[in-house]
CSV table of C-alpha atoms and ligand atoms in Angstrom, one decimal:
chain,number,residue,atom,x,y,z
A,113,MET,CA,18.4,-96.2,-34.1
A,114,LEU,CA,20.0,-97.8,-37.2
A,115,PHE,CA,16.9,-97.8,-39.2
A,116,SER,CA,15.2,-94.7,-38.0
A,117,THR,CA,15.5,-92.8,-41.3
A,118,VAL,CA,13.3,-93.5,-44.3
A,119,ALA,CA,16.4,-93.7,-46.6
A,120,ARG,CA,17.9,-96.5,-44.4
A,121,ARG,CA,14.6,-98.3,-44.2
A,122,LEU,CA,14.2,-98.2,-48.0
A,123,THR,CA,17.8,-99.4,-48.4
A,124,LEU,CA,17.1,-102.3,-46.0
A,125,SER,CA,13.8,-103.2,-47.8
A,126,TYR,CA,15.4,-103.0,-51.3
A,127,THR,CA,18.4,-105.1,-50.2
A,128,LEU,CA,16.1,-107.7,-48.6
A,129,LEU,CA,14.0,-107.7,-51.8
A,130,PHE,CA,17.1,-108.2,-54.0
A,131,GLY,CA,18.2,-111.0,-51.7
A,132,VAL,CA,14.9,-112.8,-51.6
A,133,LEU,CA,14.4,-112.5,-55.3
A,134,SER,CA,17.9,-113.7,-56.3
A,135,LEU,CA,17.6,-116.6,-53.8
A,136,GLY,CA,14.3,-117.6,-55.2
A,137,ALA,CA,15.7,-117.5,-58.8
A,138,PHE,CA,18.7,-119.5,-57.7
A,139,LEU,CA,16.6,-122.2,-56.1
A,140,LEU,CA,14.4,-122.5,-59.2
A,141,VAL,CA,17.4,-122.9,-61.5
A,142,TYR,CA,19.1,-125.2,-59.0
A,143,VAL,CA,16.2,-127.6,-58.8
A,144,HIS,CA,15.9,-127.6,-62.6
A,145,ILE,CA,19.6,-128.3,-63.2
A,146,ALA,CA,19.7,-131.1,-60.5
A,147,HIS,CA,16.7,-132.7,-62.0
A,148,ASP,CA,18.0,-132.5,-65.6
A,149,LEU,CA,21.4,-133.9,-64.5
A,150,ASN,CA,19.8,-136.9,-62.8
A,151,GLN,CA,17.7,-137.5,-65.8
A,152,GLN,CA,20.7,-137.4,-68.1
A,153,THR,CA,22.6,-139.9,-65.9
A,154,ASP,CA,19.6,-142.3,-65.8
A,155,ASP,CA,19.2,-142.0,-69.6
A,156,ARG,CA,22.9,-142.8,-70.0
A,157,LEU,CA,22.6,-145.8,-67.7
A,158,ARG,CA,19.6,-147.2,-69.5
A,159,ALA,CA,21.3,-146.7,-72.9
A,160,THR,CA,24.3,-148.6,-71.5
A,161,ILE,CA,22.2,-151.5,-70.4
A,162,ARG,CA,20.5,-151.7,-73.8
A,163,GLU,CA,23.9,-151.7,-75.4
A,164,LEU,CA,25.2,-154.5,-73.1
A,165,VAL,CA,22.1,-156.7,-73.7
A,166,LYS,CA,22.8,-156.4,-77.4
A,167,THR,CA,26.4,-157.2,-77.0
A,168,ARG,CA,25.5,-160.3,-74.9
A,169,ALA,CA,23.0,-161.5,-77.5
A,170,GLU,CA,25.6,-161.0,-80.3
A,171,GLY,CA,28.9,-161.9,-78.7
A,172,GLY,CA,27.9,-164.1,-75.8
A,173,ARG,CA,29.8,-164.2,-72.6
A,174,ALA,CA,33.2,-163.4,-74.2
A,175,GLY,CA,31.7,-160.4,-76.0
A,176,LEU,CA,30.2,-159.1,-72.8
A,177,GLU,CA,33.5,-159.6,-70.9
A,178,GLU,CA,35.4,-157.6,-73.5
A,179,GLU,CA,32.8,-154.9,-73.6
A,180,PHE,CA,33.0,-154.6,-69.8
A,181,SER,CA,36.8,-154.2,-69.9
A,182,VAL,CA,36.8,-151.8,-72.9
A,183,GLU,CA,34.0,-149.6,-71.5
A,184,SER,CA,35.4,-149.4,-68.0
A,185,THR,CA,38.9,-148.7,-69.2
A,186,ALA,CA,37.7,-146.0,-71.5
A,187,THR,CA,35.6,-144.2,-68.9
A,188,GLY,CA,37.9,-144.9,-65.9
A,189,LYS,CA,37.8,-148.0,-63.7
A,190,GLU,CA,37.0,-145.9,-60.6
A,191,ARG,CA,34.2,-144.1,-62.4
A,192,VAL,CA,32.2,-147.0,-63.8
A,193,PHE,CA,31.7,-150.7,-63.1
A,194,PHE,CA,29.6,-153.5,-64.9
A,195,ARG,CA,28.4,-156.8,-63.6
A,196,LEU,CA,26.5,-159.7,-64.9
A,197,LEU,CA,24.8,-161.6,-62.0
A,198,ASP,CA,23.1,-164.9,-62.0
A,199,PRO,CA,19.3,-165.0,-61.1
A,200,ALA,CA,20.2,-165.2,-57.4
A,201,GLY,CA,22.4,-162.1,-57.6
A,202,ARG,CA,25.8,-163.8,-57.6
A,203,PRO,CA,28.4,-162.2,-59.9
A,204,VAL,CA,29.1,-164.1,-63.1
A,205,ILE,CA,31.2,-161.6,-65.1
A,206,THR,CA,32.4,-158.2,-63.7
A,207,SER,CA,34.6,-155.4,-64.8
A,208,ASP,CA,37.5,-154.4,-62.5
A,209,LEU,CA,35.8,-153.9,-59.1
A,210,ALA,CA,38.9,-152.9,-57.2
A,211,SER,CA,37.6,-149.3,-56.5
A,212,TRP,CA,34.0,-150.5,-55.9
A,213,LYS,CA,34.4,-152.9,-52.9
A,214,SER,CA,32.8,-150.6,-50.3
A,215,VAL,CA,29.9,-149.8,-52.6
A,216,LEU,CA,29.1,-153.4,-53.4
A,217,ARG,CA,29.5,-154.6,-49.9
A,218,SER,CA,26.0,-153.7,-48.9
A,219,PRO,CA,23.5,-155.9,-50.8
A,220,LEU,CA,21.3,-154.0,-53.3
A,221,PRO,CA,17.6,-154.8,-53.8
A,222,LEU,CA,17.2,-156.7,-57.1
A,223,PRO,CA,14.2,-156.1,-59.4
A,224,LYS,CA,12.0,-159.1,-60.1
A,225,SER,CA,11.5,-157.9,-63.6
A,226,GLY,CA,12.4,-154.7,-65.6
A,227,TRP,CA,15.0,-152.4,-64.0
A,228,ARG,CA,15.6,-150.2,-61.0
A,229,ILE,CA,17.9,-147.3,-60.3
A,230,ASP,CA,19.5,-146.8,-56.8
A,231,ARG,CA,21.8,-144.2,-55.4
A,232,LEU,CA,24.4,-145.2,-52.8
A,233,HIS,CA,26.9,-143.1,-50.9
A,234,ALA,CA,29.6,-145.5,-49.7
A,235,PRO,CA,32.3,-144.3,-47.3
A,236,GLY,CA,35.6,-143.5,-49.0
A,237,HIS,CA,33.9,-142.5,-52.2
A,238,GLU,CA,34.0,-138.9,-53.1
A,239,TYR,CA,30.7,-139.0,-55.1
A,240,PRO,CA,27.6,-141.1,-54.6
A,241,THR,CA,27.1,-144.0,-57.0
A,242,ARG,CA,24.1,-144.4,-59.3
A,243,ILE,CA,23.4,-148.0,-60.0
A,244,ILE,CA,21.0,-149.5,-62.6
A,245,THR,CA,20.1,-153.2,-62.2
A,246,ALA,CA,18.1,-154.8,-65.0
A,247,ARG,CA,16.5,-158.3,-64.9
A,248,LEU,CA,17.1,-160.0,-68.3
A,249,GLN,CA,14.7,-162.5,-70.0
A,250,ASP,CA,16.7,-165.5,-68.8
A,251,GLY,CA,16.5,-164.3,-65.2
A,252,SER,CA,20.1,-163.1,-64.9
A,253,LEU,CA,20.8,-159.5,-64.0
A,254,LEU,CA,22.9,-156.8,-65.7
A,255,GLN,CA,24.2,-154.1,-63.5
A,256,ALA,CA,26.0,-150.8,-64.3
A,257,GLY,CA,27.2,-148.2,-61.8
A,258,VAL,CA,28.6,-144.7,-62.3
A,259,ALA,CA,30.1,-142.2,-60.0
A,260,ASP,CA,27.4,-139.6,-59.8
A,261,ASP,CA,29.6,-136.5,-60.2
A,262,LYS,CA,26.8,-134.1,-60.9
A,263,ASP,CA,27.3,-132.9,-57.4
A,264,GLU,CA,30.5,-131.3,-58.6
A,265,VAL,CA,28.6,-129.3,-61.2
A,266,LEU,CA,26.0,-128.3,-58.7
A,267,GLU,CA,28.7,-127.4,-56.2
A,268,SER,CA,30.4,-125.1,-58.6
A,269,TYR,CA,27.0,-123.6,-59.4
A,270,ARG,CA,26.4,-123.0,-55.7
A,271,GLU,CA,29.8,-121.3,-55.3
A,272,THR,CA,29.1,-119.1,-58.3
A,273,PHE,CA,25.8,-118.2,-57.0
A,274,ALA,CA,27.1,-117.4,-53.5
A,275,THR,CA,29.6,-114.9,-55.1
A,276,VAL,CA,27.0,-113.4,-57.3
A,277,PHE,CA,24.5,-113.2,-54.4
A,278,LEU,CA,27.0,-111.4,-52.1
A,279,LEU,CA,27.8,-109.0,-54.9
A,280,THR,CA,24.1,-108.4,-55.6
A,281,LEU,CA,23.5,-107.7,-52.0
A,282,VAL,CA,26.4,-105.3,-51.6
A,283,LEU,CA,25.9,-103.5,-55.0
A,284,GLY,CA,22.1,-103.6,-54.6
A,285,GLY,CA,22.4,-102.2,-51.1
A,286,ILE,CA,24.7,-99.4,-52.2
A,287,GLY,CA,22.5,-98.6,-55.2
A,288,ALA,CA,19.4,-98.7,-53.1
A,289,PHE,CA,21.0,-96.4,-50.5
A,290,LEU,CA,22.0,-93.9,-53.2
A,291,ILE,CA,18.5,-94.0,-54.8
A,292,ALA,CA,16.7,-93.7,-51.4
A,293,ARG,CA,19.0,-90.8,-50.4
A,294,ARG,CA,18.4,-89.0,-53.6
A,295,ALA,CA,14.7,-89.4,-53.2
A,296,MET,CA,14.8,-88.2,-49.7
A,297,ALA,CA,17.0,-85.2,-50.5
A,298,GLY,CA,13.9,-83.4,-51.7
A,299,VAL,CA,12.1,-84.1,-48.4
A,300,GLN,CA,15.1,-82.9,-46.5
A,301,GLU,CA,15.1,-79.7,-48.5
A,302,VAL,CA,11.4,-79.2,-47.8
A,303,THR,CA,12.0,-80.0,-44.1
A,304,ALA,CA,14.7,-77.4,-44.0
A,305,ALA,CA,12.4,-74.8,-45.6
A,306,ALA,CA,9.6,-75.8,-43.2
A,307,ALA,CA,12.0,-75.3,-40.3
A,308,ARG,CA,12.7,-71.8,-41.6
A,309,ILE,CA,8.9,-71.1,-41.7
A,310,ALA,CA,8.6,-72.6,-38.2
A,311,ALA,CA,11.3,-70.2,-37.0
A,312,GLY,CA,9.1,-67.3,-38.2
A,313,ASP,CA,10.4,-66.6,-41.7
A,314,LEU,CA,7.1,-66.4,-43.5
A,315,ASP,CA,8.4,-64.3,-46.5
A,316,GLN,CA,10.6,-66.8,-48.2
A,317,PRO,CA,8.7,-69.6,-50.1
A,318,ILE,CA,10.2,-73.0,-50.9
A,319,SER,CA,11.6,-72.8,-54.4
A,320,SER,CA,10.2,-75.2,-57.0
A,321,GLY,CA,12.5,-77.6,-58.7
A,322,ASN,CA,12.7,-81.1,-60.2
A,323,ARG,CA,12.5,-83.2,-57.1
A,324,GLY,CA,9.6,-85.4,-58.2
A,325,ALA,CA,5.9,-84.8,-58.3
A,326,GLU,CA,5.2,-85.8,-54.7
A,327,ILE,CA,7.9,-83.6,-53.3
A,328,GLU,CA,6.9,-80.7,-55.5
A,329,ALA,CA,3.3,-81.2,-54.3
A,330,LEU,CA,4.5,-81.1,-50.7
A,331,ALA,CA,6.5,-78.0,-51.3
A,332,ALA,CA,3.5,-76.3,-53.0
A,333,MET,CA,1.4,-77.3,-50.0
A,334,PHE,CA,3.9,-75.8,-47.6
A,335,ASN,CA,3.9,-72.6,-49.7
A,336,ARG,CA,0.2,-72.4,-49.5
A,337,MET,CA,0.3,-73.1,-45.8
A,338,GLN,CA,2.9,-70.3,-45.4
A,339,GLN,CA,0.7,-67.9,-47.4
A,340,ARG,CA,-2.3,-68.8,-45.4
A,341,ILE,CA,-0.4,-68.4,-42.1
A,342,SER,CA,0.9,-65.0,-43.1
A,343,GLY,CA,-2.5,-64.1,-44.4
A,344,LEU,CA,-4.0,-65.1,-41.1
A,345,ILE,CA,-1.4,-63.2,-39.2
A,346,ASN,CA,-2.0,-60.1,-41.2
A,347,GLU,CA,-5.7,-60.5,-40.8
A,348,LEU,CA,-5.3,-61.0,-37.1
A,349,LYS,CA,-3.2,-57.8,-36.9
A,350,GLY,CA,-5.9,-56.0,-38.7
A,351,VAL,CA,-8.5,-57.6,-36.5
A,352,ILE,CA,-6.7,-56.6,-33.3
A,353,ASN,CA,-6.6,-53.1,-34.5
A,354,ASN,CA,-10.3,-53.2,-35.4
A,355,VAL,CA,-11.3,-54.8,-32.2
A,356,ALA,CA,-9.2,-52.4,-30.2
A,357,HIS,CA,-10.7,-49.5,-32.1
A,358,ASP,CA,-14.3,-50.9,-31.8
A,359,LEU,CA,-13.9,-51.6,-28.1
A,360,ARG,CA,-12.2,-48.3,-27.3
A,361,MET,CA,-14.9,-46.2,-29.0
A,362,PRO,CA,-17.9,-47.2,-26.8
A,363,ILE,CA,-15.8,-47.2,-23.7
A,364,THR,CA,-14.5,-43.7,-24.5
A,365,ARG,CA,-18.1,-42.6,-25.2
A,366,MET,CA,-19.3,-44.0,-21.9
A,367,ARG,CA,-16.5,-42.3,-20.1
A,368,GLY,CA,-17.2,-39.1,-21.9
A,369,VAL,CA,-20.9,-39.1,-21.0
A,370,ALA,CA,-20.1,-40.1,-17.4
A,371,GLU,CA,-17.5,-37.3,-17.1
A,372,THR,CA,-19.7,-34.7,-18.5
A,373,THR,CA,-22.6,-35.7,-16.3
A,374,LEU,CA,-20.4,-35.6,-13.2
A,375,THR,CA,-18.6,-32.3,-13.9
A,376,ARG,CA,-21.9,-30.6,-14.7
A,377,ASP,CA,-24.3,-29.9,-11.9
A,378,ALA,CA,-26.5,-32.5,-13.5
A,379,ASP,CA,-30.1,-33.1,-12.8
A,380,ARG,CA,-31.9,-36.4,-12.6
A,381,ALA,CA,-32.7,-36.5,-16.3
A,382,SER,CA,-29.0,-36.1,-17.3
A,383,TYR,CA,-28.2,-39.1,-15.0
A,384,ARG,CA,-30.9,-41.0,-16.7
A,385,ASP,CA,-29.5,-40.2,-20.2
A,386,MET,CA,-26.1,-41.2,-19.0
A,387,ALA,CA,-27.4,-44.5,-17.7
A,388,VAL,CA,-29.2,-45.1,-21.1
A,389,THR,CA,-26.0,-44.4,-23.0
A,390,VAL,CA,-24.0,-46.7,-20.8
A,391,ILE,CA,-26.5,-49.5,-21.1
A,392,GLU,CA,-26.6,-49.1,-24.9
A,393,GLU,CA,-22.9,-49.1,-25.3
A,394,SER,CA,-22.4,-52.0,-22.9
A,395,ASP,CA,-25.0,-54.0,-24.9
A,396,ARG,CA,-23.0,-53.3,-28.0
A,397,LEU,CA,-19.8,-54.4,-26.4
A,398,VAL,CA,-21.3,-57.5,-24.9
A,399,GLY,CA,-22.9,-58.3,-28.3
A,400,GLN,CA,-19.5,-57.9,-30.1
A,401,ILE,CA,-17.7,-60.1,-27.5
A,402,ASN,CA,-20.5,-62.7,-27.7
A,403,THR,CA,-20.2,-62.8,-31.5
A,404,ILE,CA,-16.4,-63.4,-31.3
A,405,LEU,CA,-17.0,-66.2,-28.8
A,406,GLU,CA,-19.9,-67.7,-30.8
A,407,LEU,CA,-17.9,-67.7,-34.0
A,408,ALA,CA,-15.0,-69.4,-32.2
A,409,GLU,CA,-17.3,-72.0,-30.7
A,410,ILE,CA,-19.0,-72.8,-34.1
A,411,ASP,CA,-15.7,-73.0,-35.9
A,412,ALA,CA,-14.3,-75.3,-33.2
A,413,GLY,CA,-17.4,-77.5,-33.4
A,414,LEU,CA,-18.1,-76.8,-29.7
A,415,LYS,CA,-21.4,-74.9,-30.1
A,416,VAL,CA,-24.3,-77.2,-29.3
A,417,MET,CA,-26.8,-76.9,-32.1
A,418,THR,CA,-30.2,-78.4,-31.6
A,419,MET,CA,-31.1,-79.7,-35.0
A,420,GLU,CA,-34.8,-80.0,-35.4
A,421,ARG,CA,-37.6,-79.4,-37.9
A,422,VAL,CA,-38.2,-75.7,-38.0
A,423,ASP,CA,-40.4,-73.5,-40.2
A,424,LEU,CA,-37.9,-71.3,-42.1
A,425,ALA,CA,-40.7,-69.2,-43.5
A,426,ARG,CA,-41.8,-68.3,-40.0
A,427,ILE,CA,-38.2,-67.5,-38.9
A,428,VAL,CA,-37.8,-65.2,-42.0
A,429,ASN,CA,-41.1,-63.4,-41.4
A,430,MET,CA,-40.3,-62.8,-37.7
A,431,ALA,CA,-36.8,-61.5,-38.5
A,432,VAL,CA,-38.2,-59.1,-41.2
A,433,GLU,CA,-40.8,-57.9,-38.7
A,434,LEU,CA,-38.0,-57.2,-36.2
A,435,TYR,CA,-36.0,-55.1,-38.7
A,436,GLN,CA,-39.1,-53.3,-40.1
A,437,PRO,CA,-38.8,-50.4,-37.6
A,438,ALA,CA,-35.1,-49.9,-38.3
A,439,ALA,CA,-35.8,-49.9,-42.0
A,440,GLU,CA,-38.6,-47.5,-41.6
A,441,ASP,CA,-36.4,-45.2,-39.6
A,442,ARG,CA,-34.0,-45.0,-42.5
A,443,ASP,CA,-36.8,-44.7,-45.0
A,444,ILE,CA,-36.0,-48.1,-46.6
A,445,SER,CA,-38.7,-50.4,-47.9
A,446,LEU,CA,-38.2,-53.9,-46.6
A,447,THR,CA,-40.2,-56.4,-48.6
A,448,VAL,CA,-40.5,-60.1,-47.9
A,449,ARG,CA,-41.5,-62.7,-50.5
A,450,VAL,CA,-42.1,-65.9,-48.6
A,451,GLY,CA,-45.0,-68.3,-49.6
A,452,ARG,CA,-47.9,-68.8,-47.3
A,453,GLN,CA,-47.0,-72.4,-46.8
A,454,PRO,CA,-44.7,-73.5,-44.0
A,455,PHE,CA,-41.1,-74.1,-45.2
A,456,PRO,CA,-39.7,-76.9,-43.0
A,457,VAL,CA,-36.0,-77.4,-42.8
A,458,THR,CA,-33.7,-79.2,-40.3
A,459,GLY,CA,-31.7,-76.7,-38.4
A,460,ASP,CA,-31.0,-74.8,-35.2
A,461,ARG,CA,-33.6,-72.2,-34.7
A,462,ASN,CA,-31.4,-69.7,-32.8
A,463,SER,CA,-28.5,-70.0,-35.3
A,464,LEU,CA,-30.9,-69.5,-38.3
A,465,GLN,CA,-32.3,-66.4,-36.6
A,466,ARG,CA,-28.8,-65.1,-36.0
A,467,LEU,CA,-27.9,-65.7,-39.7
A,468,LEU,CA,-31.0,-63.7,-40.9
A,469,ALA,CA,-30.4,-61.0,-38.4
A,470,ASN,CA,-26.8,-60.5,-39.6
A,471,LEU,CA,-27.9,-60.3,-43.3
A,472,LEU,CA,-30.7,-57.9,-42.6
A,473,ASP,CA,-28.6,-55.8,-40.3
A,474,ASN,CA,-26.0,-55.4,-43.0
A,475,ALA,CA,-28.7,-54.7,-45.6
A,476,VAL,CA,-30.3,-52.0,-43.5
A,477,LYS,CA,-26.9,-50.6,-42.4
A,478,PHE,CA,-25.4,-50.3,-45.9
A,479,THR,CA,-28.5,-49.3,-48.0
A,480,PRO,CA,-28.9,-45.5,-48.2
A,481,ALA,CA,-32.1,-43.8,-47.3
A,482,GLY,CA,-34.9,-44.4,-49.8
A,483,GLY,CA,-33.4,-47.8,-50.8
A,484,GLU,CA,-35.1,-51.2,-51.1
A,485,ILE,CA,-34.4,-54.5,-49.4
A,486,THR,CA,-36.1,-57.7,-50.6
A,487,VAL,CA,-36.0,-61.0,-48.7
A,488,THR,CA,-37.1,-64.1,-50.6
A,489,LEU,CA,-37.3,-67.8,-49.7
A,490,ARG,CA,-37.9,-70.5,-52.2
A,491,GLN,CA,-36.9,-74.1,-53.1
A,492,GLU,CA,-34.2,-74.7,-55.7
A,493,ASN,CA,-32.4,-78.0,-56.6
A,494,GLY,CA,-33.2,-79.7,-53.3
A,495,CYS,CA,-32.1,-76.6,-51.3
A,496,ALA,CA,-33.8,-73.9,-49.4
A,497,LEU,CA,-32.7,-70.7,-51.2
A,498,LEU,CA,-32.8,-67.6,-49.0
A,499,SER,CA,-31.8,-64.3,-50.6
A,500,VAL,CA,-31.4,-60.9,-49.1
A,501,ALA,CA,-31.1,-58.3,-51.8
A,502,ASP,CA,-30.6,-54.6,-51.5
A,503,ASN,CA,-29.9,-51.7,-53.8
A,504,GLY,CA,-27.1,-50.3,-51.7
A,505,PRO,CA,-23.6,-49.6,-52.8
A,506,GLY,CA,-22.8,-53.3,-53.7
A,507,ILE,CA,-19.6,-55.0,-53.0
A,508,PRO,CA,-16.5,-54.4,-55.2
A,509,PRO,CA,-15.0,-57.5,-56.9
A,510,GLN,CA,-11.8,-57.5,-54.8
A,511,ASP,CA,-13.9,-57.7,-51.6
A,512,ARG,CA,-16.3,-60.4,-52.7
A,513,GLU,CA,-14.1,-63.3,-51.6
A,514,ARG,CA,-13.0,-61.7,-48.4
A,515,ILE,CA,-16.1,-60.2,-46.8
A,516,PHE,CA,-16.8,-63.7,-45.3
A,517,ASP,CA,-13.4,-63.7,-43.6
A,518,ARG,CA,-13.4,-63.0,-39.9
A,519,PHE,CA,-13.0,-59.3,-39.1
A,520,TYR,CA,-12.8,-58.3,-42.8
A,521,ARG,CA,-14.5,-55.0,-43.5
A,522,GLY,CA,-14.8,-53.3,-46.8
A,523,ASP,CA,-12.9,-50.0,-47.2
A,524,ALA,CA,-16.1,-48.1,-47.9
A,525,SER,CA,-17.7,-49.3,-44.7
A,526,ARG,CA,-15.0,-47.9,-42.4
A,527,SER,CA,-17.3,-45.0,-41.4
A,528,ILE,CA,-20.2,-47.4,-40.7
A,529,SER,CA,-20.3,-49.2,-37.3
A,530,GLY,CA,-19.5,-52.9,-37.4
A,531,ASN,CA,-16.8,-55.4,-36.5
A,532,GLY,CA,-16.4,-57.5,-39.6
A,533,LEU,CA,-17.8,-60.6,-37.9
A,534,GLY,CA,-21.3,-60.7,-39.1
A,535,LEU,CA,-20.7,-62.4,-42.5
A,536,ALA,CA,-18.1,-64.8,-40.9
A,537,LEU,CA,-20.8,-65.9,-38.5
A,538,VAL,CA,-23.3,-66.3,-41.4
A,539,ARG,CA,-20.9,-68.5,-43.3
A,540,SER,CA,-20.1,-70.6,-40.2
A,541,ILE,CA,-23.8,-71.2,-39.5
A,542,ALA,CA,-24.6,-72.0,-43.1
A,543,GLN,CA,-21.7,-74.5,-43.1
A,544,ARG,CA,-22.9,-76.1,-39.9
A,545,HIS,CA,-26.2,-76.7,-41.7
A,546,HIS,CA,-24.2,-78.3,-44.6
A,547,GLY,CA,-25.1,-75.2,-46.7
A,548,THR,CA,-23.3,-72.3,-48.4
A,549,VAL,CA,-23.4,-68.6,-48.6
A,550,ALA,CA,-22.5,-66.5,-51.6
A,551,VAL,CA,-22.8,-62.9,-52.7
A,552,ASP,CA,-24.0,-61.6,-56.1
A,553,SER,CA,-23.0,-58.1,-56.8
A,554,ASP,CA,-21.7,-56.0,-59.7
A,555,GLY,CA,-20.2,-53.6,-57.1
A,556,ILE,CA,-22.5,-50.7,-58.1
A,557,ASN,CA,-26.1,-51.8,-58.0
A,558,GLY,CA,-26.6,-53.3,-54.7
A,559,SER,CA,-25.8,-56.8,-53.4
A,560,CYS,CA,-27.7,-60.0,-53.1
A,561,PHE,CA,-26.7,-62.6,-50.4
A,562,LEU,CA,-27.7,-66.1,-51.2
A,563,VAL,CA,-27.8,-68.8,-48.5
A,564,ARG,CA,-28.4,-72.4,-49.6
A,565,ILE,CA,-29.4,-75.0,-47.1
A,566,PRO,CA,-30.0,-78.6,-48.3
A,567,LEU,CA,-33.5,-79.8,-47.5
B,271,ADP,P1,-19.6,-55.5,-40.7
B,271,ADP,O1,-20.9,-55.4,-41.3
B,271,ADP,O2,-19.5,-55.5,-39.2
B,271,ADP,O3,-18.6,-54.6,-41.3
B,271,ADP,P2,-19.7,-58.1,-41.9
B,271,ADP,O4,-18.9,-59.3,-41.8
B,271,ADP,O5,-21.2,-58.2,-41.7
B,271,ADP,O6,-19.1,-57.0,-41.0
B,271,ADP,O7,-19.5,-57.6,-43.4
B,271,ADP,C1,-18.2,-57.5,-43.9
B,271,ADP,C2,-18.2,-56.5,-45.0
B,271,ADP,O8,-19.0,-56.8,-46.1
B,271,ADP,C3,-18.7,-55.1,-44.6
B,271,ADP,O9,-17.7,-54.4,-43.9
B,271,ADP,C4,-19.1,-54.5,-45.9
B,271,ADP,O10,-18.0,-53.9,-46.5
B,271,ADP,C5,-19.5,-55.7,-46.7
B,271,ADP,N1,-21.0,-55.8,-46.8
B,271,ADP,C6,-21.7,-56.7,-46.1
B,271,ADP,N2,-23.1,-56.6,-46.3
B,271,ADP,C7,-23.1,-55.6,-47.3
B,271,ADP,C8,-24.2,-55.1,-48.0
B,271,ADP,N3,-25.5,-55.5,-47.8
B,271,ADP,N4,-24.0,-54.1,-48.9
B,271,ADP,C9,-22.7,-53.7,-49.1
B,271,ADP,N5,-21.6,-54.2,-48.4
B,271,ADP,C10,-21.8,-55.1,-47.5
């Protein structure tokens, strides 16, 4: 494909543009010049007639005869002719008409009064003839004709233009090609770097340079993409390790319990304990796998959410009630500050329950015994503002951005069970409700998770 590259298309467009613009400019000038030249010839013809009328008035027939001869000799007998015609159009006095026979053979229309200008192109004459015929007061007619050689001027103009036009096209085309190629060189550079990235080299960013703002923006965007991809890959590696670890632990535990029960001469109660452990661990596993799937579904927009009017206050109260026993077990006080009034929001009931459960689960999990958790719900700036605050260890500054990433777990929480998916799910659910989630923590005195959902 001849015009498959942007550089070639730009070259073609520029060249066409040059061509059209110069053609337009030429036509404009051409029409002007042709018009002006016509005007000049006609003005000259009228002036000649006025002169001849004066000569006739002053010098009579002899004067006119002499003027015809002098004028035609001076200009060239083949370039001008003069005639005095009687009222019926028959010649009375003429200049030398030897070169004008073919022009005058065809009868010209004669004006009844005033004057008229005609243009004739007789065979054998190089140029057309412009003829003025004026009716004089006594009814006779004065006629003057000139070879209209303005075509010669116009032709030389046309030739000059054609040369300039071709030159413009060729030079313009070459110039346009060089400019387009230079502009595209940056794109090619970025493409080559992107190809490197595509081939798996994620460590070498595209260097910045002076390739123009758009190209630099493209390069910067590629670098960000590259960083993001390598971040995701690293995250994924970490996640796979975490998931493998998290999945292996319960399976190992189940196997251990089963093995011990089998090798021992176990009684019915031991088998029962084993079954309980297996059920608990299986539930944990299934829960974790479900969370991974749910998160993927929400992020891909595949999860069906039933958006309806729900009472958020009721959802909060129920969730707190559900976590009350777990909090009590760990000697944590769990307080809820929700007004008595219903708090209607548009949302998916199950997802909102999941969101709260994850925040409460974390709060109970990370807050040490004797701690406090407070859940509040109020309205602020057209949003439902839900906060879950605890006085646990808080979240160090370097973790605050990342805890919402999938599978990210704080270093301090390695010893605590979890899979790093809870907050990612909270964020996805908040976003599907057009809301946000943020954390407020000084990294020492507990943390406060704030979820905003537009009302
Ligand atoms: P998980 O709880 O399974 O580790 P999450 O996505 O729920 O995963 O949380 C991510 C990380 O955020 C946790 O590993 C922990 O470091 C930090 N975090 C979450 N909630 C709290 C909290 N209430 N107090 C302190 N740290 C928290």
